[in-house]
PDB file of C-alpha atoms in Angstrom:
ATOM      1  CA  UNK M  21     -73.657 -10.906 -20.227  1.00 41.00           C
ATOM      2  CA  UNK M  22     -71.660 -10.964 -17.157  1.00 42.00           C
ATOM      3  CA  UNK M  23     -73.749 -11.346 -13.799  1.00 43.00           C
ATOM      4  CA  UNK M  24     -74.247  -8.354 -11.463  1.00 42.00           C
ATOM      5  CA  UNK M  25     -71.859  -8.894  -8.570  1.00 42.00           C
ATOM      6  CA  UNK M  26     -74.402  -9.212  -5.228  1.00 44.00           C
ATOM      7  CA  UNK M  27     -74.567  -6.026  -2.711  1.00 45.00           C
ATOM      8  CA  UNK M  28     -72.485  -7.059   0.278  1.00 46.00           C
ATOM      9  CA  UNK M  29     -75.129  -6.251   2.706  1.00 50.00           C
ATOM     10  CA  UNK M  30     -77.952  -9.446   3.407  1.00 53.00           C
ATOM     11  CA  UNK M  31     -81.259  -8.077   2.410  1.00 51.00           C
ATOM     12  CA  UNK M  32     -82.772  -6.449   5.041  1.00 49.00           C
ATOM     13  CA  UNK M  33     -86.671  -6.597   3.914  1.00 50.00           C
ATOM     14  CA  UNK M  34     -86.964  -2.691   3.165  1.00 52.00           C
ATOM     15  CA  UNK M  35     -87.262  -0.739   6.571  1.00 53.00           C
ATOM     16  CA  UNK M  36     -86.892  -3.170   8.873  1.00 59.00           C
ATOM     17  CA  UNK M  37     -84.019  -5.641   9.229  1.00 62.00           C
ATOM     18  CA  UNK M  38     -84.880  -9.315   8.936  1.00 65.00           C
ATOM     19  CA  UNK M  39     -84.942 -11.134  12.589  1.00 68.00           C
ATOM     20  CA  UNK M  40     -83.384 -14.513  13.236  1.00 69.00           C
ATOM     21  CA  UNK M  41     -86.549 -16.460  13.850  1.00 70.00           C
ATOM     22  CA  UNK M  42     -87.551 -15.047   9.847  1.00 71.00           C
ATOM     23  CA  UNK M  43     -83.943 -16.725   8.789  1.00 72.00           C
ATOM     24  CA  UNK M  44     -83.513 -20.476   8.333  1.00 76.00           C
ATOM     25  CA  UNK M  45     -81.755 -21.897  11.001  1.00 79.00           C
ATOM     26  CA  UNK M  46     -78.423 -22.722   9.311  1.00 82.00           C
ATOM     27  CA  UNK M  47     -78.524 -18.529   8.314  1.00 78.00           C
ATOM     28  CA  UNK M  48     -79.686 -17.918  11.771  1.00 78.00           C
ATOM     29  CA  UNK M  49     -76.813 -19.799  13.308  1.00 81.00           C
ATOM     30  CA  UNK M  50     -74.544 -18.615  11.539  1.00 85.00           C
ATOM     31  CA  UNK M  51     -75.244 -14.947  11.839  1.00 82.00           C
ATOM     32  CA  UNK M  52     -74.585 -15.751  15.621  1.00 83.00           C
ATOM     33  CA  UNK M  53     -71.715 -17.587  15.240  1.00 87.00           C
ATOM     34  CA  UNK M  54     -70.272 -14.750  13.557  1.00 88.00           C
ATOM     35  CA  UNK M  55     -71.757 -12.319  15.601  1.00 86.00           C
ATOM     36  CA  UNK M  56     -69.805 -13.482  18.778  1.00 88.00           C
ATOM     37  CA  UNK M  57     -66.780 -13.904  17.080  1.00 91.00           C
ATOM     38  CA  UNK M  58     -66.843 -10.110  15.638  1.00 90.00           C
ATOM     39  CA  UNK M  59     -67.430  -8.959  19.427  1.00 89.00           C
ATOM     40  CA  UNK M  60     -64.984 -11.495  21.391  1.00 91.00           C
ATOM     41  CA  UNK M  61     -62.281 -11.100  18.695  1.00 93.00           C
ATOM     42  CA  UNK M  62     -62.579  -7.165  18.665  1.00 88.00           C
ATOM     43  CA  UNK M  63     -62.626  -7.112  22.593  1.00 89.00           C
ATOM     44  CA  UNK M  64     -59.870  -8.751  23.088  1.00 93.00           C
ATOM     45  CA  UNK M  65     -57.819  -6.676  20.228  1.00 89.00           C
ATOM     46  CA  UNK M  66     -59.545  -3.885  22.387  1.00 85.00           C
ATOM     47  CA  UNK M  67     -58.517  -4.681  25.838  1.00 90.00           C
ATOM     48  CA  UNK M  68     -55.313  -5.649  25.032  1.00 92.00           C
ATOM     49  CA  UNK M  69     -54.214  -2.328  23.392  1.00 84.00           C
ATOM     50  CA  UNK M  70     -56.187  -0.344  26.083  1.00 85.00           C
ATOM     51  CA  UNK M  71     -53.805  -2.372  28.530  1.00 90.00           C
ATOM     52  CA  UNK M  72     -50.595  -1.325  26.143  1.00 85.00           C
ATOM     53  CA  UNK M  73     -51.449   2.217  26.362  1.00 80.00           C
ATOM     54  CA  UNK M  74     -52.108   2.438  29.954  1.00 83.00           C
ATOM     55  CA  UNK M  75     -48.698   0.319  30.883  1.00 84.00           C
ATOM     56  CA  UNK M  76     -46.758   2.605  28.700  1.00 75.00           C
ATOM     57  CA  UNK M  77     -48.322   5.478  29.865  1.00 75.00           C
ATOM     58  CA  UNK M  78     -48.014   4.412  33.585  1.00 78.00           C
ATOM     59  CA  UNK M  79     -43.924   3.722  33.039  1.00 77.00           C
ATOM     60  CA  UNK M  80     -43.262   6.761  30.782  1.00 70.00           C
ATOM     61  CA  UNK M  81     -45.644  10.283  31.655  1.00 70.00           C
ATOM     62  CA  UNK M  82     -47.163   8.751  35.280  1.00 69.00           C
ATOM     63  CA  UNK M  83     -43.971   8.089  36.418  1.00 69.00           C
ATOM     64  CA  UNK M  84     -41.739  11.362  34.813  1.00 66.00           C
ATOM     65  CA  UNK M  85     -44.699  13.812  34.269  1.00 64.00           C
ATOM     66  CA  UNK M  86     -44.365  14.767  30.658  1.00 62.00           C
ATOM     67  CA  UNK M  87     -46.245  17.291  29.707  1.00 68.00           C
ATOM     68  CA  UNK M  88     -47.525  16.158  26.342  1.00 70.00           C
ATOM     69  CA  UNK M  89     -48.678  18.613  23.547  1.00 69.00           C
ATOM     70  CA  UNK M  90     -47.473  17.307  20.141  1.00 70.00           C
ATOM     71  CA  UNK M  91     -46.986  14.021  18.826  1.00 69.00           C
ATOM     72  CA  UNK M  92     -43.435  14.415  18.365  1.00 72.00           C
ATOM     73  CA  UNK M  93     -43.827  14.418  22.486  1.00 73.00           C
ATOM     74  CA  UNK M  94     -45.486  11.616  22.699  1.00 72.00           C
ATOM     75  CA  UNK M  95     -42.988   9.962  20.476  1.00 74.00           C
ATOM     76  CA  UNK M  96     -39.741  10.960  22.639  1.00 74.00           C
ATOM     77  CA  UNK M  97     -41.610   9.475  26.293  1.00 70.00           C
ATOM     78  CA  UNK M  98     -41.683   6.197  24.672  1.00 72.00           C
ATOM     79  CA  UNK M  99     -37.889   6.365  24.456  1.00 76.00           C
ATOM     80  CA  UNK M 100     -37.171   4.651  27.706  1.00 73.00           C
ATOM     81  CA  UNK M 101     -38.743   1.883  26.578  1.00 73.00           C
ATOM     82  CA  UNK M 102     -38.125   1.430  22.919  1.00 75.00           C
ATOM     83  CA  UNK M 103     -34.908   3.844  22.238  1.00 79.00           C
ATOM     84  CA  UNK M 104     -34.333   4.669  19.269  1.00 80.00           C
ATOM     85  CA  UNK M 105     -37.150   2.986  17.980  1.00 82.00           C
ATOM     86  CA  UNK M 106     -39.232   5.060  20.063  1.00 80.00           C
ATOM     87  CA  UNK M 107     -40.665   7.414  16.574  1.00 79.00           C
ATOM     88  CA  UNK M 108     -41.124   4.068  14.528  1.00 84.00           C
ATOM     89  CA  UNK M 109     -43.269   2.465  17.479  1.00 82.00           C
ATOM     90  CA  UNK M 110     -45.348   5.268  18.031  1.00 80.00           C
ATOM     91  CA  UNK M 111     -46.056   6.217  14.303  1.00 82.00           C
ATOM     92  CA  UNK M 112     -47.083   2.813  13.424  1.00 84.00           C
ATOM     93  CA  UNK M 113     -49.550   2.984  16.510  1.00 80.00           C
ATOM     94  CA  UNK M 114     -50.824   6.359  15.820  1.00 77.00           C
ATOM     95  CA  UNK M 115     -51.294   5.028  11.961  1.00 81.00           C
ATOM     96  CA  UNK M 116     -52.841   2.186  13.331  1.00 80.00           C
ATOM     97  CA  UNK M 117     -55.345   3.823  15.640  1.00 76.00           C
ATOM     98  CA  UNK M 118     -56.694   5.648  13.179  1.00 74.00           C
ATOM     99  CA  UNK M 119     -57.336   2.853  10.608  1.00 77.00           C
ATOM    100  CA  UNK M 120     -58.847   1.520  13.444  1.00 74.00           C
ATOM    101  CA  UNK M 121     -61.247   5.181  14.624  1.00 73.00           C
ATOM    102  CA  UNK M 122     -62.145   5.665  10.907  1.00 72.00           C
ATOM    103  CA  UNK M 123     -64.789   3.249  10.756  1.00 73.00           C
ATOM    104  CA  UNK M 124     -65.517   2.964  14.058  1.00 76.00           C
ATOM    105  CA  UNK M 125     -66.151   6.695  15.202  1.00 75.00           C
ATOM    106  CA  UNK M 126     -66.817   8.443  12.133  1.00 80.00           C
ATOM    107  CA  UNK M 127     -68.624   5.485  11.073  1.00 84.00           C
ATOM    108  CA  UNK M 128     -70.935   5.620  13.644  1.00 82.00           C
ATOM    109  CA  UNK M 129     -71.739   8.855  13.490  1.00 82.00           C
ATOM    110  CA  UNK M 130     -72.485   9.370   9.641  1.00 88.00           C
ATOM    111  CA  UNK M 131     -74.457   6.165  10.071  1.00 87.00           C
ATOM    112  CA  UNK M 132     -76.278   7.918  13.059  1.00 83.00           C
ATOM    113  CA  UNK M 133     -77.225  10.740  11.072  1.00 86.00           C
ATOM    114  CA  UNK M 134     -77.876   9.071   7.547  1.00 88.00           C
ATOM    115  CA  UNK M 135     -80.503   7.160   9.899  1.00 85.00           C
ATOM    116  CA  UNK M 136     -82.088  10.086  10.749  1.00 84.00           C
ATOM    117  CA  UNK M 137     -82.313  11.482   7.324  1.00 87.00           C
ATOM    118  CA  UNK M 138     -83.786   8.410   6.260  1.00 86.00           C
ATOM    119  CA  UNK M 139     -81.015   7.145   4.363  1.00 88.00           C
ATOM    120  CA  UNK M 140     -78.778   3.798   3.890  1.00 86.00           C
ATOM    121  CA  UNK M 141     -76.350   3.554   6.000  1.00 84.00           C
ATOM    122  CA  UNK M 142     -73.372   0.902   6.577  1.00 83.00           C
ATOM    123  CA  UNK M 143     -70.393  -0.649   5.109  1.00 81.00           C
ATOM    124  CA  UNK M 144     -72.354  -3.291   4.028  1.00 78.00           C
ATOM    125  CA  UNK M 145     -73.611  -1.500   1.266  1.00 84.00           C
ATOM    126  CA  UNK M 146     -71.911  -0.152  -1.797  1.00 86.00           C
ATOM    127  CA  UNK M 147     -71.591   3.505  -2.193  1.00 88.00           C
ATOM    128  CA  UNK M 148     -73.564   3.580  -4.583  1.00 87.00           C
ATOM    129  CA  UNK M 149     -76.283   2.508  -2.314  1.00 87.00           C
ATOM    130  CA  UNK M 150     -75.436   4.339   0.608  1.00 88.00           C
ATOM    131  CA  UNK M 151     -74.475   7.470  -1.225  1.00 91.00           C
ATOM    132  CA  UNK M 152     -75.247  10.072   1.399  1.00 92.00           C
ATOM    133  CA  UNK M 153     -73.482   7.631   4.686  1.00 91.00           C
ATOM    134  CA  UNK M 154     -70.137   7.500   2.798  1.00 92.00           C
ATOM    135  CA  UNK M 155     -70.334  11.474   2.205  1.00 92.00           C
ATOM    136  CA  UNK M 156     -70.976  12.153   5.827  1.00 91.00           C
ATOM    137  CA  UNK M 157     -68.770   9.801   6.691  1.00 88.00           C
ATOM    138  CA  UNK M 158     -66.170  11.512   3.986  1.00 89.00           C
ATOM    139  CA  UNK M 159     -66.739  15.113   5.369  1.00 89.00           C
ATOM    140  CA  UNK M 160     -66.017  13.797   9.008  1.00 83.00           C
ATOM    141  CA  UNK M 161     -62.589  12.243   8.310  1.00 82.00           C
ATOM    142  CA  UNK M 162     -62.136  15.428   5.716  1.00 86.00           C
ATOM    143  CA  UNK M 163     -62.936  17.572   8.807  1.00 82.00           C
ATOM    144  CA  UNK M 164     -60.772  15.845  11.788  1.00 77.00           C
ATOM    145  CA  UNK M 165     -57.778  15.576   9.529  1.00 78.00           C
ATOM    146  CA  UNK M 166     -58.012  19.494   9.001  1.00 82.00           C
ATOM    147  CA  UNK M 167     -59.042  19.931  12.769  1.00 77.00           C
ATOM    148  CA  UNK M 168     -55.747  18.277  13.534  1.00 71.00           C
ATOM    149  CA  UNK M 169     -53.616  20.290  11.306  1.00 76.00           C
ATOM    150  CA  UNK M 170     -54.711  23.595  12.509  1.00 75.00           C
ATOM    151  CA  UNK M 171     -55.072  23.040  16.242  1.00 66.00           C
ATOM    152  CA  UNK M 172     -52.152  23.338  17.963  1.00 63.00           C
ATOM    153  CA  UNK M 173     -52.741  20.469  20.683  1.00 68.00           C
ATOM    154  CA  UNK M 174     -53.687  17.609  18.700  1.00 67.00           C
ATOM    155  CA  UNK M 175     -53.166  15.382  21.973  1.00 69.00           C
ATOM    156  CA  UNK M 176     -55.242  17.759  24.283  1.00 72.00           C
ATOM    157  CA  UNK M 177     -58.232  17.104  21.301  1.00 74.00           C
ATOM    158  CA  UNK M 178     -57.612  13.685  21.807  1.00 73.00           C
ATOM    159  CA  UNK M 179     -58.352  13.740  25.304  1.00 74.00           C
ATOM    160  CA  UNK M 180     -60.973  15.909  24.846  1.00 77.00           C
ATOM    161  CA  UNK M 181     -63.134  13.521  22.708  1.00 76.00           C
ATOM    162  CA  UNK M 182     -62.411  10.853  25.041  1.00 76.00           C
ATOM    163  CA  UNK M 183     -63.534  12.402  28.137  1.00 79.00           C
ATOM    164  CA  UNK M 184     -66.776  13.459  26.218  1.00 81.00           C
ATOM    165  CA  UNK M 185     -67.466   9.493  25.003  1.00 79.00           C
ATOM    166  CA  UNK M 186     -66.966   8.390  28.915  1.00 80.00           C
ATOM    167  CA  UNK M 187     -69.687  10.467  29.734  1.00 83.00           C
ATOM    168  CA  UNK M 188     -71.766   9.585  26.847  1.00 83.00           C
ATOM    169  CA  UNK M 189     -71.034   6.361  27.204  1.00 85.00           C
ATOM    170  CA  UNK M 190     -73.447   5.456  30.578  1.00 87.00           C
ATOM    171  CA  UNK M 191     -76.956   6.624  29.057  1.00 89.00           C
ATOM    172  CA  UNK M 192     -75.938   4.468  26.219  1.00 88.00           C
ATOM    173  CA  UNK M 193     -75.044   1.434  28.078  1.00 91.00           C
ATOM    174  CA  UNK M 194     -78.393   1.693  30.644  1.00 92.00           C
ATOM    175  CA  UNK M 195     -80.680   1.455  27.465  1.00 91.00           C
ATOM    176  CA  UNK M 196     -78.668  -1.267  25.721  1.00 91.00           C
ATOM    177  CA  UNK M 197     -78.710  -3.362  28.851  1.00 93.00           C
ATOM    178  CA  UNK M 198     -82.522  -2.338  29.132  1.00 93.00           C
ATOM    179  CA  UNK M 199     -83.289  -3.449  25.578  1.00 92.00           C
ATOM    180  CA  UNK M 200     -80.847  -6.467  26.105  1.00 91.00           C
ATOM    181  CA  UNK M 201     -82.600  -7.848  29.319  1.00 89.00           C
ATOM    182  CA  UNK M 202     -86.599  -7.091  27.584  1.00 89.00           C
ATOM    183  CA  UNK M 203     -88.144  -9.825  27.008  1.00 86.00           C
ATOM    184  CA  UNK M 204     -90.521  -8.361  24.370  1.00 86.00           C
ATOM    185  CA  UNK M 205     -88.292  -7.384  22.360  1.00 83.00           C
ATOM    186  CA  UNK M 206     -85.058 -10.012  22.824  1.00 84.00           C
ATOM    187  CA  UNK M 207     -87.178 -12.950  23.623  1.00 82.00           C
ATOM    188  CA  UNK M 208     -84.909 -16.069  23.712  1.00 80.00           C
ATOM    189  CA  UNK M 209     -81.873 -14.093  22.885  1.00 79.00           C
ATOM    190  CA  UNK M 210     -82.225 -11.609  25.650  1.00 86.00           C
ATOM    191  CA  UNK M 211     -79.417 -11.072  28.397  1.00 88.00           C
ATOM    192  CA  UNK M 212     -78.941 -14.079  30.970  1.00 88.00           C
ATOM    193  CA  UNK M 213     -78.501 -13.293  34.534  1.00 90.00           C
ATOM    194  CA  UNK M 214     -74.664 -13.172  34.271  1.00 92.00           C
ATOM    195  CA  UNK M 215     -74.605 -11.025  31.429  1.00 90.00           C
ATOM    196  CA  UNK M 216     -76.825  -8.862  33.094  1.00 91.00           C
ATOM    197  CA  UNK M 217     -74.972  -8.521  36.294  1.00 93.00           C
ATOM    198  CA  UNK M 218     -71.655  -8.041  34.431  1.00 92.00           C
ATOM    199  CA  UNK M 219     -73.457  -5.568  32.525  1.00 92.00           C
ATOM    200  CA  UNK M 220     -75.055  -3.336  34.899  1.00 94.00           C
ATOM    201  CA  UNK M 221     -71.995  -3.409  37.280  1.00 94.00           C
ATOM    202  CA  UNK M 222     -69.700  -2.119  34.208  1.00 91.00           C
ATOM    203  CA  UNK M 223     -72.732   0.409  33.419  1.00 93.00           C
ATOM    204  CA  UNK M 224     -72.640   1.593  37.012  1.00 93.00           C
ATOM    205  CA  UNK M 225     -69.128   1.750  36.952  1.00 92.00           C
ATOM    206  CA  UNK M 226     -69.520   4.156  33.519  1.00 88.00           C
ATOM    207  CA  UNK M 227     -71.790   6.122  35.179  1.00 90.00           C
ATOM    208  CA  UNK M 228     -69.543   6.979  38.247  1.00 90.00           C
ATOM    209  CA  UNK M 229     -66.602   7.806  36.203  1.00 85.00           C
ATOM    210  CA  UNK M 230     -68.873   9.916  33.882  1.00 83.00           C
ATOM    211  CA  UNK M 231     -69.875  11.563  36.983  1.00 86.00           C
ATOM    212  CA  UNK M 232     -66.390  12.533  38.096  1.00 85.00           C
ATOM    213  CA  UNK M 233     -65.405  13.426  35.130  1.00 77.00           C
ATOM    214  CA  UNK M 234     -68.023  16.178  35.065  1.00 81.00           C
ATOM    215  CA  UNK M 235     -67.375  17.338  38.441  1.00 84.00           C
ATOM    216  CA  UNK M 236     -63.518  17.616  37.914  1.00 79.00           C
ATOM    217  CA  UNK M 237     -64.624  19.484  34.896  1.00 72.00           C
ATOM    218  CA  UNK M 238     -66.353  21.630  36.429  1.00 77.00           C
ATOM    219  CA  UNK M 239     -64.493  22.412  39.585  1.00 79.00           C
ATOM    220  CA  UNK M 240     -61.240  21.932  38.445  1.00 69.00           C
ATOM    221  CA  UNK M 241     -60.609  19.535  41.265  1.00 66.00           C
ATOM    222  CA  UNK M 242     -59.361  15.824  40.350  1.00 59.00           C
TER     223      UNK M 242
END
């Protein structure tokens, strides 16, 4: 009889998920190790397409003022930079973006909500395991595709939702730093004094863009 392929997820003791100090060091080094390489590796893929979009942005709508509404737009400011190539570059990026938003956005948010329900959640696990996290997390790609075909400003949308995770970005990043500096609860692993001063100065940072981004929202005035 052939041998039940393993769940990909580690075993996480029921409820609670098992802490380094209960691994054996070789499993609790390398859950580190890889742990720094998934965040440094995906940062710098991060940054470094942030920069793209804000250079191309800068050269093409800052410096003509396009008024964007469709992707075809979009597409036809790149032109002065790519040419004709312009639709090619900017489908493979918008293709792109979204393999990359799937399981990052609607990923967090089914996994958000299956944790509330009391279910598995996580990529981790199989479907089969995590039945009701890959529905939820079905529904919400099911729902922004149809979202984007009926709306008739898919890019003002896109600004939208990233105006509304600025500002719900700051509350998030004060209690990670708080968790990430307690000593009760990090212990050894908690934030060092560099960390924490990058941290809280890109938190306060978060927080006063947050802020102007509700007041222009609310006044009108940039």
């Amino acid at each position: 009889m052939a041998k039940r392929a393993p769940d990909r997820g580690d075993d996480l003791g029921g409820d609670k998920a098992v802490g380094l100090d209960d691994n054996s060091a070789p499993a609790a080094h390398r859950k580190l190790r890889n742990a720094r390489a998934d965040v440094f590796i995906g940062m710098f893929f991060s940054v470094l397409v942030m920069f793209a979009i804000i250079a191309a942005t800068a050269t093409t709508l800052g410096k003509n003022g396009t008024d964007i509404k469709t992707a075809a737009h979009a597409a036809k400011a790149l032109e002065p930079i790519a040419g004709p190539a312009a639709k090619f570059l900017f489908a493979a990026g918008f293709v792109g973006s979204g393999i990359l938003a799937v399981p990052v956005l609607a990923a967090s948010g089914s996994a958000g909500l299956a944790g509330l329900l009391g279910k598995n959640w996580g990529f981790d696990r199989r479907p089969s395991k995590a039945r009701t996290f890959y529905v939820l997390l079905g529904m919400g790609t099911l729902g922004g595709v149809i979202i984007s075909l009926f709306d008739s400003d898919p890019i003002g949308l896109l600004v939208l939702s990233a105006i509304i995770n600025g500002i719900a970005a700051a509350p998030f990043l004060i209690v990670t730093m708080l968790i990430a500096r307690d000593k009760d609860l990090m212990g050894e692993y908690r934030n060092g004094k560099l960390a924490a001063t990058f941290g809280w100065d890109t938190t306060a940072i978060m927080v006063v863009a947050g802020a102007v981004g509700i007041w222009t929202a609310v006044t009108g005035k940039a």
